[in-house]
């Protein structure tokens, strides 16, 4: 049994970061990449901001280990992360959760094999299915009736799907959602494991889970076989930095690590990797006390916002379609037709408050351990002064997160990878009903595809796309970013 003192003695270290600092202090003569030579040659103005970081922007040198064959300080840093996050093994990712999701699917699926997938998952999951040439079996999420936002999967739906498809190789779901809604992962893991297949979790927005009693348990704590966390989203790592956590023997790890080696850069940023090392240490040594500081601020803000008749926040009740709710996600749900989410975003940004995303009816604020009392007070001061006329009724739900579950039910006329390889042509969006999509249409954020290659474009999908285009939403995955035309299979 490992003592607590030994645990904390280990976790106070940041071996990769420490190795970079030691190397830079030697004042070495760098005859290696990158070309800025530890900051000696760099844009003069930019160096004022980047300067302190450049000496740590190193490469695979003696004593600094190799991400693709970790045996030294990177291996030690990853082992500390696994211990901290409750995993058996952890791998650092510098291509975001995207590369972790793709690698997991490549590891569990061979061409033609089935994988059960949450239909409102991130686009990277679809990309993994396409690269693996796997066959997705989609499960429609529950939808929160109060906000119109697609939440997580129901256990009974997953169990029924696995009975109908006993040859499925894994279940891949998202928990929590972009909006912080989650399911009972422990019960879901029990359901999936009865079929002796792995439960894979995109936990991009849950890297802080499990570190405070008021936060939901993490996927590792709940029995998942693999979880990918965007440590840069709700943690303190630099952008692009994620961790892949593993438990159990249901995933062939050699195949997984081979996939990671193919899709991660062969020249990973050591400055980014070291930020993962520091983010882990920070969460344990400073982050917990910061959680204690921020959580009461957010609770007080929720109580004050409850006095505003024109907006509401999701609440966890006995009748909720979600089982957990992240207190760090504040989804402002508008209850007036006089103000849209886009207009509210403009008002907030005029006061230097920059939300995570906006939609026709919602604005999402993402707090973290770095949120200050002044940040929270400013939000209240601005929202308190808004007094939209009460027009009776709610702003129509036409936005990226609030897509009813029925709109995910669409004929998959051909496999996604076959549709991408097929001959295609652009046609006016208005004329696309009945055609087979040749591209992925992804309202962004949050990056959840409304239409995937190989799906037949029905009337409902077309109406949603026309409405989103009218609202000037941003789209990823499309040839025409204005969506005047759409690529179809010819």
C-alpha angles and dihedrals in degrees: 000000000000113000122234091238091056090047093053093043089057096041094053088067126086101194099181094046091045091052092052091050092048091051095048091049090060087070090225128195101243112212090166140076141315099072098222087074097222091319100311092120113037140124106290097226094040091050090068088069103027097038101099092048100048098077087060094051094099139143141224098315130154108290095016098085128214125270091215094051105022114190104139135032094345091052089049092048091050091049091052089050091051090052092047096047098041097251132134090222135007131194125198117233126200096181095066127248086308093080092045093053093047093046092051092054092046088051098052102034133060122191112298096013122127129244125183110230136184105244094223094054125131120280091249090069090056090048089054091052091050093049092047090046086226128155113245121214104202124214117198116232126232115258125223104236093206096058105016090235120144108240131180136314126278116239092227091054092052093046092049091048092051090051089051091046107034090164093065111126100209147346117242119192141161120242124201105017122229087268094053098255116142144179133227095276095183092060090044091052090052091053094048095044091055084071090049095238130119127266110222118195131198096210095169093141097040108068089121094051117119097024097098134032091239092057126079120258115267125248091254091052089049098055103262117154094221137008131182115206127192095222087186095058105058097002129061104258120119120270114285092029119125140153131226112210124196138192133171133011103274092100120065098233097193089058091046094051090047089055091049089052090055099047103034119082116269086219104051119183110255090200089059093044091051090052088062089053090051094043090057092049092044094053092054100039103033109002097073092058089045089053088054089053099046102040095067090048091055093045090052090049091052090052092051093046089054087072092064110091095199098063141036138188126223113265130201109237137158089266097047118125087221126065100204136031125199108231090207092066114079110189108189104208110198117225098188137075091214095076132038127206090249091054091048089052090054091051092050093047091051084064093045094256108135116195126208092240144336134211136177093282105014144058118192122209116192114202126185143172086291095061113113133210087247090055092053094044091051091054090053094047092053097043093045091059094053112096110171117188113262105243097170118251138046128283108262115268102242108134144103101275101034101068111140115240092244090066089064091060103095136143114263096213094180139001116283094240091048091052091051091052095045127098111272144186137187119248132175110280091233090062097048101093110124094014126118115249116239095187139044116255109206122177104213129246115052093029099226111144115237090188128023130195112278096028119122111240106236129188094265094052091047092052091051092050093048091050092048091048090052089053089052095237118176116251130202126198096034132114091219110048090194090054093226084135135023130205114244134182111260 
